Tab-separated table of C-alpha atoms in Angstrom:
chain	number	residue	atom	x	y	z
A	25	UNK	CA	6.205	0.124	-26.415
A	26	UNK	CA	9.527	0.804	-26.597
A	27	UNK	CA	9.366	3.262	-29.718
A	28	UNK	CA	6.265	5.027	-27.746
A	29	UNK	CA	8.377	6.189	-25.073
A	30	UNK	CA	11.428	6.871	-26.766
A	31	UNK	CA	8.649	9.914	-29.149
A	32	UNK	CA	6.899	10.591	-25.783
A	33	UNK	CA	10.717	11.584	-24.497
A	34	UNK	CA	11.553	13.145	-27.882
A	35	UNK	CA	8.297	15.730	-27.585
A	36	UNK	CA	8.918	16.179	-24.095
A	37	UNK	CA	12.374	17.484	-24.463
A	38	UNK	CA	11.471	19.703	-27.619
A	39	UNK	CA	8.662	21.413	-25.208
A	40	UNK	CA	11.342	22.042	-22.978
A	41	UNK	CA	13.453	23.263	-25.709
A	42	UNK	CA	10.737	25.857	-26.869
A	43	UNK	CA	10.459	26.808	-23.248
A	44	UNK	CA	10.100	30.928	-22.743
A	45	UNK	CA	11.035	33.210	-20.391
A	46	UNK	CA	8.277	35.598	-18.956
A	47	UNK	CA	8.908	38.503	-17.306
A	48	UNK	CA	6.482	40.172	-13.907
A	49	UNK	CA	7.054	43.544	-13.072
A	50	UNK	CA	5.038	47.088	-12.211
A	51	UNK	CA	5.475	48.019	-15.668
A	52	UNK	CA	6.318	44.685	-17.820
A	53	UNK	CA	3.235	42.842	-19.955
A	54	UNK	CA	2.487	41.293	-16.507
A	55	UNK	CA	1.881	42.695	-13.971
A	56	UNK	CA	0.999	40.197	-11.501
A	57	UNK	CA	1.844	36.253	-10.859
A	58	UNK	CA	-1.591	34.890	-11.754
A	59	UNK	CA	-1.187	36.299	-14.889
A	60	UNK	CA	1.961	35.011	-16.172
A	61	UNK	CA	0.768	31.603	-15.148
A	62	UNK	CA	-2.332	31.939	-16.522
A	63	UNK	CA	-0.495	33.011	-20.203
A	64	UNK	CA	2.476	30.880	-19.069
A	65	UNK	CA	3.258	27.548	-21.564
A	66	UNK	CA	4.281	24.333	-20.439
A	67	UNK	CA	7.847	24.206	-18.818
A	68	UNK	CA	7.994	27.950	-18.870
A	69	UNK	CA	10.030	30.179	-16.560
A	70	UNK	CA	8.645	33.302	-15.062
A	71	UNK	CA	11.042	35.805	-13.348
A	72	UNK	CA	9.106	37.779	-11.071
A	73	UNK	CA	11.264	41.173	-10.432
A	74	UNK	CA	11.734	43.079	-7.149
A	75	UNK	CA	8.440	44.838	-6.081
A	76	UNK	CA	5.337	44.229	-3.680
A	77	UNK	CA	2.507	41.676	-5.327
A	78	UNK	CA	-0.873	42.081	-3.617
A	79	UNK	CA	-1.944	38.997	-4.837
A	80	UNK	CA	-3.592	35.513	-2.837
A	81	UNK	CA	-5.042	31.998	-4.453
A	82	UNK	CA	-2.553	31.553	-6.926
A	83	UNK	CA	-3.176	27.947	-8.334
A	84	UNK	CA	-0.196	26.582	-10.199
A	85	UNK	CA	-1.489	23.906	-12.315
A	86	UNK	CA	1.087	23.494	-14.895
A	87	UNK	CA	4.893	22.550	-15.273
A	88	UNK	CA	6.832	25.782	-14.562
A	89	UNK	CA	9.321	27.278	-12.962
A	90	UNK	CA	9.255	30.729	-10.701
A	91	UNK	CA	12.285	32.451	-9.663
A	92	UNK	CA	11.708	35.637	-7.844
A	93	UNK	CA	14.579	38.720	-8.719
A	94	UNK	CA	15.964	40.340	-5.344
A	95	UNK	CA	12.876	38.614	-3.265
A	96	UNK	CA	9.793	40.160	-4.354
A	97	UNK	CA	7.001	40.174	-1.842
A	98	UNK	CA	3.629	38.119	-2.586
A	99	UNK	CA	1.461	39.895	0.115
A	100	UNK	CA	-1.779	37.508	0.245
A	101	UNK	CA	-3.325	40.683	2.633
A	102	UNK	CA	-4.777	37.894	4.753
A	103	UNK	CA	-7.298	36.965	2.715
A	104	UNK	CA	-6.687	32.992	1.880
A	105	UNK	CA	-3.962	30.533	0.938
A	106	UNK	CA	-1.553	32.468	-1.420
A	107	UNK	CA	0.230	29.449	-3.764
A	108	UNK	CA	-0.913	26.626	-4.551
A	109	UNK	CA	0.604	24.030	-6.862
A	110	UNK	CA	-1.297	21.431	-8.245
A	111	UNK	CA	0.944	20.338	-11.533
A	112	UNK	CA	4.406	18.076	-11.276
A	113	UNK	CA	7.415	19.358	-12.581
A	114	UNK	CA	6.980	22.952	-10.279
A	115	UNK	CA	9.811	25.004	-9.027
A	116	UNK	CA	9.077	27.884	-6.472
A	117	UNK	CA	12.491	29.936	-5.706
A	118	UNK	CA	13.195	33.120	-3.981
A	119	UNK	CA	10.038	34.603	-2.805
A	120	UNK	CA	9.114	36.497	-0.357
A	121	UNK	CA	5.552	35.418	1.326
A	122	UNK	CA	3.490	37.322	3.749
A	123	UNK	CA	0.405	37.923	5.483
A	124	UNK	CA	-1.237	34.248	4.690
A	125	UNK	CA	-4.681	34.133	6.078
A	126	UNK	CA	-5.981	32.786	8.838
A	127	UNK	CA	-9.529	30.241	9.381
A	128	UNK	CA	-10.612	27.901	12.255
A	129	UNK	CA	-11.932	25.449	9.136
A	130	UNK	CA	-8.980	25.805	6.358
A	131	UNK	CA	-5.285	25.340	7.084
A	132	UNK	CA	-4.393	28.282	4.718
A	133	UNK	CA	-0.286	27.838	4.198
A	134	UNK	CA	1.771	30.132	2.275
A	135	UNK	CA	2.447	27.726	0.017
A	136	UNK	CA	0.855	24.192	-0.417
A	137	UNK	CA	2.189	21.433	-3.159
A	138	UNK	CA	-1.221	18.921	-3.535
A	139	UNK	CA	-1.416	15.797	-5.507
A	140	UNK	CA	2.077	16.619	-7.292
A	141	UNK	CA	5.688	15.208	-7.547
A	142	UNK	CA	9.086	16.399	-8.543
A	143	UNK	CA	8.499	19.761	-6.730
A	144	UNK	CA	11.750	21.795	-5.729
A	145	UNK	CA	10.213	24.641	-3.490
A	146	UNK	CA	13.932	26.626	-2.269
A	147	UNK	CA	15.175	29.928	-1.195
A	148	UNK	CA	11.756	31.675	0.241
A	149	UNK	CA	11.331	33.639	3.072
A	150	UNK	CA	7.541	33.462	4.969
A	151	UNK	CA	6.432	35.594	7.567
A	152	UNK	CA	2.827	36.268	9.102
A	153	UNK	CA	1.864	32.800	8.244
A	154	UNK	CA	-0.778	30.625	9.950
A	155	UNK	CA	0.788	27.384	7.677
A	156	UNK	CA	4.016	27.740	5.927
A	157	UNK	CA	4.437	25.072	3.466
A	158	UNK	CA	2.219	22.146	3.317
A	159	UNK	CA	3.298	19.357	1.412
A	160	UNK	CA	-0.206	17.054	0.789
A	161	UNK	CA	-0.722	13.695	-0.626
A	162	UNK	CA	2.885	14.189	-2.875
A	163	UNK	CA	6.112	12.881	-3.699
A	164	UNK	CA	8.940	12.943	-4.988
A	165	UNK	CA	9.835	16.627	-3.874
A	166	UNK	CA	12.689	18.720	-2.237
A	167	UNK	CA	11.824	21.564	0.349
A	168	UNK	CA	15.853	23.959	0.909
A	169	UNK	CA	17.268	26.407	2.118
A	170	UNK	CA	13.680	28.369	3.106
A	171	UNK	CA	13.161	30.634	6.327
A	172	UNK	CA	9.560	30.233	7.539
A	173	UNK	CA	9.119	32.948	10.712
A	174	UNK	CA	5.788	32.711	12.608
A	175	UNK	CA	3.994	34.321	15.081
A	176	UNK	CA	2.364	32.280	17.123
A	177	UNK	CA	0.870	32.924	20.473
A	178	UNK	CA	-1.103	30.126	21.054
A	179	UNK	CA	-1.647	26.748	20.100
A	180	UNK	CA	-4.866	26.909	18.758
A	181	UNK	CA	-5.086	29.801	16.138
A	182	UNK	CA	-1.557	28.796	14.463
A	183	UNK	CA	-0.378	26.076	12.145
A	184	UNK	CA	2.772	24.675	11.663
A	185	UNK	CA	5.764	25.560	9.991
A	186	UNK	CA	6.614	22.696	7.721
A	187	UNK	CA	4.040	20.139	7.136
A	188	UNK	CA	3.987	16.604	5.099
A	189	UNK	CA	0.596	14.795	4.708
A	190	UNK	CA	0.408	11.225	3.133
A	191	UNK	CA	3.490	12.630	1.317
A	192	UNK	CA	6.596	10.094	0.256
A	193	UNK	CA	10.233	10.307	-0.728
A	194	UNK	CA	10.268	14.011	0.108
A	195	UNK	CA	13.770	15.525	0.662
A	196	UNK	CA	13.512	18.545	3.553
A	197	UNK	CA	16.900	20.392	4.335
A	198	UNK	CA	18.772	23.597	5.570
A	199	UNK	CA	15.217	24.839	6.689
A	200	UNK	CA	14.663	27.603	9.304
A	201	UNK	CA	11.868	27.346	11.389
A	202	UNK	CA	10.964	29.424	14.298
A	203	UNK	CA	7.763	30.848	16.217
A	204	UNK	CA	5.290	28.330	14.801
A	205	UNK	CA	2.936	25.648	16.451
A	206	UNK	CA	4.999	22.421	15.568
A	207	UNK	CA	8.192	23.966	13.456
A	208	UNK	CA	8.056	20.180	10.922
A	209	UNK	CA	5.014	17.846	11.243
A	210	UNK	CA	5.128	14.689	9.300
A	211	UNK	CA	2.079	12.414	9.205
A	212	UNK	CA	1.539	9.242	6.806
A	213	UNK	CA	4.765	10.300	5.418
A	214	UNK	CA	7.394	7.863	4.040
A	215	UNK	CA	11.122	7.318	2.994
A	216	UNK	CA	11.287	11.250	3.781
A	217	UNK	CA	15.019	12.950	4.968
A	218	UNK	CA	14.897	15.452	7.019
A	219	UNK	CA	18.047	17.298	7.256
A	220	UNK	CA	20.285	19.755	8.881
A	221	UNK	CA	17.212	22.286	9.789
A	222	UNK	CA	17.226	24.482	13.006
A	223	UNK	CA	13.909	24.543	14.379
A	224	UNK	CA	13.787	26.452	17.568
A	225	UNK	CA	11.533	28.634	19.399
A	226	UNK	CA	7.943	26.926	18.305
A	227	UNK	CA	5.204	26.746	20.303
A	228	UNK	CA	4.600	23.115	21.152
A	229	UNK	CA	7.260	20.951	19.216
A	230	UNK	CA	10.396	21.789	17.283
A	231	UNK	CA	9.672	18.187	15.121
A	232	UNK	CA	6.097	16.261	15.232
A	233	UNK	CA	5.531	13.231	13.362
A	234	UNK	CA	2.827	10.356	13.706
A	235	UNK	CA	2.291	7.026	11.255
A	236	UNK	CA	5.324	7.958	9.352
A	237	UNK	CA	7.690	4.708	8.857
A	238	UNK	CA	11.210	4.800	7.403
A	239	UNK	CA	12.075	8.078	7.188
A	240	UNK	CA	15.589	9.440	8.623
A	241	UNK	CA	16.430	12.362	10.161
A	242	UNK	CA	20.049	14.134	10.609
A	243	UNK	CA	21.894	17.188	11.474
A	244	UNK	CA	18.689	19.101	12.780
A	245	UNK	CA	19.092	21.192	15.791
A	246	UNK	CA	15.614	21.440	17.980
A	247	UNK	CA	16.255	23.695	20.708
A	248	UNK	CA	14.061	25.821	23.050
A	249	UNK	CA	10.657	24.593	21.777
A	250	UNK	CA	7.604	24.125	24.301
A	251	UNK	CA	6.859	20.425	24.539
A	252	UNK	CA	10.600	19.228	22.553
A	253	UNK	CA	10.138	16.799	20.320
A	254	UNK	CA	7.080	14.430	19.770
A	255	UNK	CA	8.120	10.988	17.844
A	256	UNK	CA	5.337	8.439	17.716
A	257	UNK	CA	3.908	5.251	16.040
A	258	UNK	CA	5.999	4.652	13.720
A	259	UNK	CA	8.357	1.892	12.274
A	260	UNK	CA	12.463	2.005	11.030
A	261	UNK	CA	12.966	5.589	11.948
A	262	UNK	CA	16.649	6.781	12.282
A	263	UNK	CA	17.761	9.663	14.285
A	264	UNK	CA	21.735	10.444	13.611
A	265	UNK	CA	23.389	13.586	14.679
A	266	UNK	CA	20.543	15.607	15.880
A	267	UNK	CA	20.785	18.093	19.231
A	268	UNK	CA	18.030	18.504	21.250
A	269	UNK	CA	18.761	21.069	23.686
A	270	UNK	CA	17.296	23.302	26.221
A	271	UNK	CA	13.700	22.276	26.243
A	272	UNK	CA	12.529	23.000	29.654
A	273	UNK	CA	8.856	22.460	31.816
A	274	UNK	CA	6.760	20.441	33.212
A	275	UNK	CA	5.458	18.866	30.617
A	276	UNK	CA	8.616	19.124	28.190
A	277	UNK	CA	11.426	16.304	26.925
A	278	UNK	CA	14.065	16.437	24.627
A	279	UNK	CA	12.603	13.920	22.528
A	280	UNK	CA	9.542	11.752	23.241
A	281	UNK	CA	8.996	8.289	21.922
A	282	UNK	CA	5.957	6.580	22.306
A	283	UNK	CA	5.491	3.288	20.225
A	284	UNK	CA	8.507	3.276	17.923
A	285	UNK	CA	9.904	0.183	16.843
A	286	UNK	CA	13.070	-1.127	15.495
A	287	UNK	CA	14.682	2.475	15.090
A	288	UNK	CA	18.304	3.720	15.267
A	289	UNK	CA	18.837	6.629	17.704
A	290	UNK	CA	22.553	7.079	17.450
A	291	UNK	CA	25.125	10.453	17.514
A	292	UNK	CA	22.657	12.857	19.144
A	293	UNK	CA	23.129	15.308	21.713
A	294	UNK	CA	20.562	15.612	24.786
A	295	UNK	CA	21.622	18.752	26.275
A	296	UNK	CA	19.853	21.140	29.482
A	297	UNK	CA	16.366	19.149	28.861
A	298	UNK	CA	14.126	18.166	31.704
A	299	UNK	CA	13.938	14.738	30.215
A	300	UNK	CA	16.435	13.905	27.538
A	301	UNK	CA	14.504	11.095	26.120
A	302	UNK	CA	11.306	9.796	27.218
A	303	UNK	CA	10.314	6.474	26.555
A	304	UNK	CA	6.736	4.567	25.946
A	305	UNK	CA	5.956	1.217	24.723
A	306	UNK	CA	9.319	1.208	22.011
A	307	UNK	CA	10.595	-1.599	21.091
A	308	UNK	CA	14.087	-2.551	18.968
A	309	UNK	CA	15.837	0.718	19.557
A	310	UNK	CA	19.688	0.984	19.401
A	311	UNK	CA	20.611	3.904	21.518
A	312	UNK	CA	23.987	4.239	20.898
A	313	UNK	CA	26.983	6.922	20.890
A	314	UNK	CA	24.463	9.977	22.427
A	315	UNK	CA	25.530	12.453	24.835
A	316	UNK	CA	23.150	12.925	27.515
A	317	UNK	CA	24.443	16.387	29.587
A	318	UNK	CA	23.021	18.512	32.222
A	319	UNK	CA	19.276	16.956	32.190
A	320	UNK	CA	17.187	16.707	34.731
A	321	UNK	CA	16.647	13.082	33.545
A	322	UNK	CA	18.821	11.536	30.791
A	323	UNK	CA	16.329	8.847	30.054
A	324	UNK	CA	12.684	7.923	31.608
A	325	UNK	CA	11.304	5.039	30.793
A	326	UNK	CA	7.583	4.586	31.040
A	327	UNK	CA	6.790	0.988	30.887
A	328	UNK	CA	6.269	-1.419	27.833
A	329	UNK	CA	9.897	-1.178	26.656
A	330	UNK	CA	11.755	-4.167	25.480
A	331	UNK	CA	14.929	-5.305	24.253
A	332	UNK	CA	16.018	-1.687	23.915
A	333	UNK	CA	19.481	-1.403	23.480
A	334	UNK	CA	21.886	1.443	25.091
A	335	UNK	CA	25.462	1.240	23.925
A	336	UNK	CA	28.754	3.199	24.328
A	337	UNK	CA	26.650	6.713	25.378
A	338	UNK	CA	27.885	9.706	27.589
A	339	UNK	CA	25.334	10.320	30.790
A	340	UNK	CA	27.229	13.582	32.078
A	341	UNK	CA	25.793	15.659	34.955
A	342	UNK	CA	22.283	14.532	34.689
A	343	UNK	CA	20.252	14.905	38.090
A	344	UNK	CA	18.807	11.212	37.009
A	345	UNK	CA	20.554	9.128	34.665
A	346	UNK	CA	17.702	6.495	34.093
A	347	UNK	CA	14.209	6.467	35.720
A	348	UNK	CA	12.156	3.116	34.951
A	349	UNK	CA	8.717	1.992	36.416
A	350	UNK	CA	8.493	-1.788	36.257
A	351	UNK	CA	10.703	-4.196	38.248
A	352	UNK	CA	10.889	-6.526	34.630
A	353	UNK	CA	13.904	-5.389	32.231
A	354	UNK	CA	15.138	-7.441	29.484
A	355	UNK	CA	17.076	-3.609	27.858
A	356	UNK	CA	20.758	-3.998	27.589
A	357	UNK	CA	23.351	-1.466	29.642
A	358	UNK	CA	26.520	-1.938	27.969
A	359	UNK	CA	29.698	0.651	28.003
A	360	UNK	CA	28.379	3.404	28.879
A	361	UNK	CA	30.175	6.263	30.809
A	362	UNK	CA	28.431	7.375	33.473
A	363	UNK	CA	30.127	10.346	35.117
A	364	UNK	CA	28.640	9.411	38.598
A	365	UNK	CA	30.237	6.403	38.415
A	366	UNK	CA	32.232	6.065	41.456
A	367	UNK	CA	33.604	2.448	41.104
A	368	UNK	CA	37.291	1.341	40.668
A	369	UNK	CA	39.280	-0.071	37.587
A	370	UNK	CA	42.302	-1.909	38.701
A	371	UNK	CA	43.127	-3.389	35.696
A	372	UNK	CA	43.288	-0.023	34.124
A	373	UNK	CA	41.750	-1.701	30.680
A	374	UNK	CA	38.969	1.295	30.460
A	375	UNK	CA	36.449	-1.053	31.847
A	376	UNK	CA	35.007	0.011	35.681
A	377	UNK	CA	35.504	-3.352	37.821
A	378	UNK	CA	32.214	-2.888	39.670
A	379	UNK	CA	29.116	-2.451	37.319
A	380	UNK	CA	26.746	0.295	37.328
A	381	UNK	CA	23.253	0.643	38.696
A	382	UNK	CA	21.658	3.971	37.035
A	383	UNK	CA	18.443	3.661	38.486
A	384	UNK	CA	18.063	5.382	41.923
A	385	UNK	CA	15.813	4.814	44.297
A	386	UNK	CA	15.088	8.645	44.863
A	387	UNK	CA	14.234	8.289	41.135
A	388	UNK	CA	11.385	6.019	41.723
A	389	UNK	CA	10.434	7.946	44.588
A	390	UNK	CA	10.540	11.043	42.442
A	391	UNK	CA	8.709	9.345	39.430
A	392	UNK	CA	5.435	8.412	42.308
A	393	UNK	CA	5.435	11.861	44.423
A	394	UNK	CA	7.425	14.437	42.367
A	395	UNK	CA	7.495	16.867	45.538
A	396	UNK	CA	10.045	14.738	47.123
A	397	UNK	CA	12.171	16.441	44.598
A	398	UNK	CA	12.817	19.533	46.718
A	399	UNK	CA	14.834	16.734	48.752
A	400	UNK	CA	17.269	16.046	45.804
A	401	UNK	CA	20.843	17.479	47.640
A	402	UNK	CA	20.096	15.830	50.759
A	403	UNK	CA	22.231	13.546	52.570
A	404	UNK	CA	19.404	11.442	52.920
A	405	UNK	CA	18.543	10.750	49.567
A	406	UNK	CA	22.552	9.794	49.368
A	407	UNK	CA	21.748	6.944	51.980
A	408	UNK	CA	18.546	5.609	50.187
A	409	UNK	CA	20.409	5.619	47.043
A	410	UNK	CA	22.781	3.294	48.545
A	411	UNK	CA	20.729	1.073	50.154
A	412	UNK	CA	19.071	0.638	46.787
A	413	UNK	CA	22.277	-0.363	44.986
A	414	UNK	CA	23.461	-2.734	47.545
A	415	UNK	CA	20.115	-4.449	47.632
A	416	UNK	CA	17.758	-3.669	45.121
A	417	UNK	CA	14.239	-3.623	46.445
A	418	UNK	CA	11.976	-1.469	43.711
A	419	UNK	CA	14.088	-1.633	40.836
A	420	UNK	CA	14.650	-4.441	38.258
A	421	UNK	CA	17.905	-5.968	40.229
A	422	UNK	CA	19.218	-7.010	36.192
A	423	UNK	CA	19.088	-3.433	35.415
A	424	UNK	CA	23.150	-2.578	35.318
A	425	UNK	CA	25.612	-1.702	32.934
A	426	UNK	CA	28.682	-4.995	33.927
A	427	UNK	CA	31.324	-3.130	31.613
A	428	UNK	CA	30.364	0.843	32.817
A	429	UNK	CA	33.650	3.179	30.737
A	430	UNK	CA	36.378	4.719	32.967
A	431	UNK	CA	36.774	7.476	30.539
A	432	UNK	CA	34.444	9.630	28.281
A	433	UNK	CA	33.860	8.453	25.133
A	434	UNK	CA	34.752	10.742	22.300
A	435	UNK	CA	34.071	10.005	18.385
């Protein structure tokens, strides 16, 4: 067995030895993509030069790699799907794709990677998409440093911008996303990184993903996106160092979790969202060293939400700190800072003397008749507060923080 691989290794390496260079151009022995590949060996390269390719349904279904010169344009003239890649060992860098075509029955992308692993698709730039790249049923793959531009109007006649499908191990970083449906959608997708992408702008979510367990996500910055970010059924995700920012409406959130257990949601920033984070039936979540600022709530919590802990996180300026719906609570409060805080630390060890109750009751009111809302400055809603947090009547009467920070925490 041993000997077997060792000449199975041997003849691999001597293909890649043999490996050609093939040239595309207006006036070189190819004049279009489909035909290199089609003339293309095994672990070839083809250098597609500067120059406009009128070209759509290019199936890739052999090792190769494709490096576009200067960032020649594959115009698919909206008739279909324009690349597809079918083979392992693919490399797709420094195209240009436009003009992919758009169906009610196929989710054409500008590029789609099916059935394959140890894919490296870098460096492209896609406009006038309906998908942009669709990773399907792969693994093993690496999607940097591309700049995917939509135009999408409305939900229903666009796709998404990045999109993973019973996909695994797939690396996705220093992306660009912007004016798509959901800018990344991951579902049935595993052990995947995504990291430091900006996806702004999109239509209903900056990042989507469904049935997608231990994956980890880092450095991304989702601002300005309809609906925020959707985060749901699924197991051992970790969120570190994200900012979720500006996400504004009625039916919008920084980030929303519903059934997530035993993730990590720690270093992020929740910045000018109408809900920072909000919470349904999620379980085992350490919340800890976020910086919730200038949100209409910092955290909403829906119900079905246990042994959640929040530790050592900023609430600044939020019109509602927390907003919660039973009277049971078994989450933890522990050193926060919560700049509304208006207890006393004679000790001077950091540590308020009084604990903190972040649940108001014009909160709750809010939460059952969101009118009342127009009331929000009111000396009125001052007193209720108060009577609340000396005797707690509709909130869980556990639900404090007994060591609430003096001082803003800074890391």
């Amino acid at each position: 067995m041993k000997n077997l691989l060792v000449f199975l290794s041997a003849i691999l390496m001597a293909s890649q030895t043999m490996a050609k260079t093939i040239e595309v151009c207006g006036n070189c022995k190819f004049a279009t993509l489909k035909e290199a590949i089609t003339q293309a060996k095994d672990f070839d390269t083809i250098v597609v030069k500067k120059g406009t390719y009128k070209e759509y349904n290019i199936i890739i279904n052999k090792p190769l790699t494709i490096i576009g010169e200067n960032y020649p344009v594959i115009d698919g003239e909206l008739k279909g799907e324009i690349i597809t890649i079918i083979s392992d060992n693919v490399t797709v860098d420094g195209l240009f794709i436009i003009n992919v075509g758009t169906s009610y029955t196929e989710d054409y992308a500008a590029i789609r990677v099916k059935n394959s692993k140890n894919f490296i698709i870098q460096n492209l730039v896609l406009e006038k998409l309906f998908f942009g790249i669709y990773i399907e049923k792969s693994r093993d793959g690496k999607v940097f440093h591309n700049k995917i531009i939509g135009d999408a109007v409305e939900e229903y006649n666009s796709g998404n911008g990045i999109q993973l499908w019973y996909s695994k191990n797939v690396e996705i970083e220093h992306n660009f996303v912007q004016h798509v449906r959901d800018g990344i959608y991951l579902e049935f997708s595993n052990f995947c990184t995504i990291k430091n992408n900006v996806s702004a702008l999109n239509i209903r979510y900056g990042l989507h993903f469904m049935f997608s367990n231990d994956d980890t996500y880092q450095d991304n910055i989702f601002e300005n996106n309809g609906a925020g970010v959707a985060v749901m059924f699924s197991k051992r995700i970790k969120m570190y160092n994200n900012i979720f920012k500006e996400n504004w409406g009625t039916a919008s959130y920084g980030m929303l979790l519903k059934e997530i257990n035993d993730a990590e949601i720690i270093g992020n920033t929740f910045e000018e969202n109408t809900i920072g984070i909000n919470i349904e039936g999620s379980n085992r979540i350490t919340y800890k060293h976020n910086n919730f600022k200038n949100n209409g709530w910092a955290i909403k919590v829906r119900g079905a939400c246990y042994t959640n802990h929040f530790l050592e996180n900023n609430f600044l300026y939020n019109s509602f700190d927390i907003a919660y719906n039973s009277k049971v609570n078994d989450n933890v409060f522990d050193r926060n800072y919560w700049s509304n805080y208006t207890g006393y630390d004679l000790d001077k060890n950091g540590i308020g003397d009084v604990p903190y109750r972040p649940v108001k009751l014009f909160s709750y009111i809010v939460n059952r008749t969101p009118e009342t809302i127009i009331l929000l400055r009111s000396m009125f809603i001052d007193i209720i507060d108060f009577s609340e947090k000396v005797s707690p009547v509709f909130t869980p009467d556990n639900l404090l923080d007994n060591n609430p920070l003096t001082k803003q925490i800074t890391w």
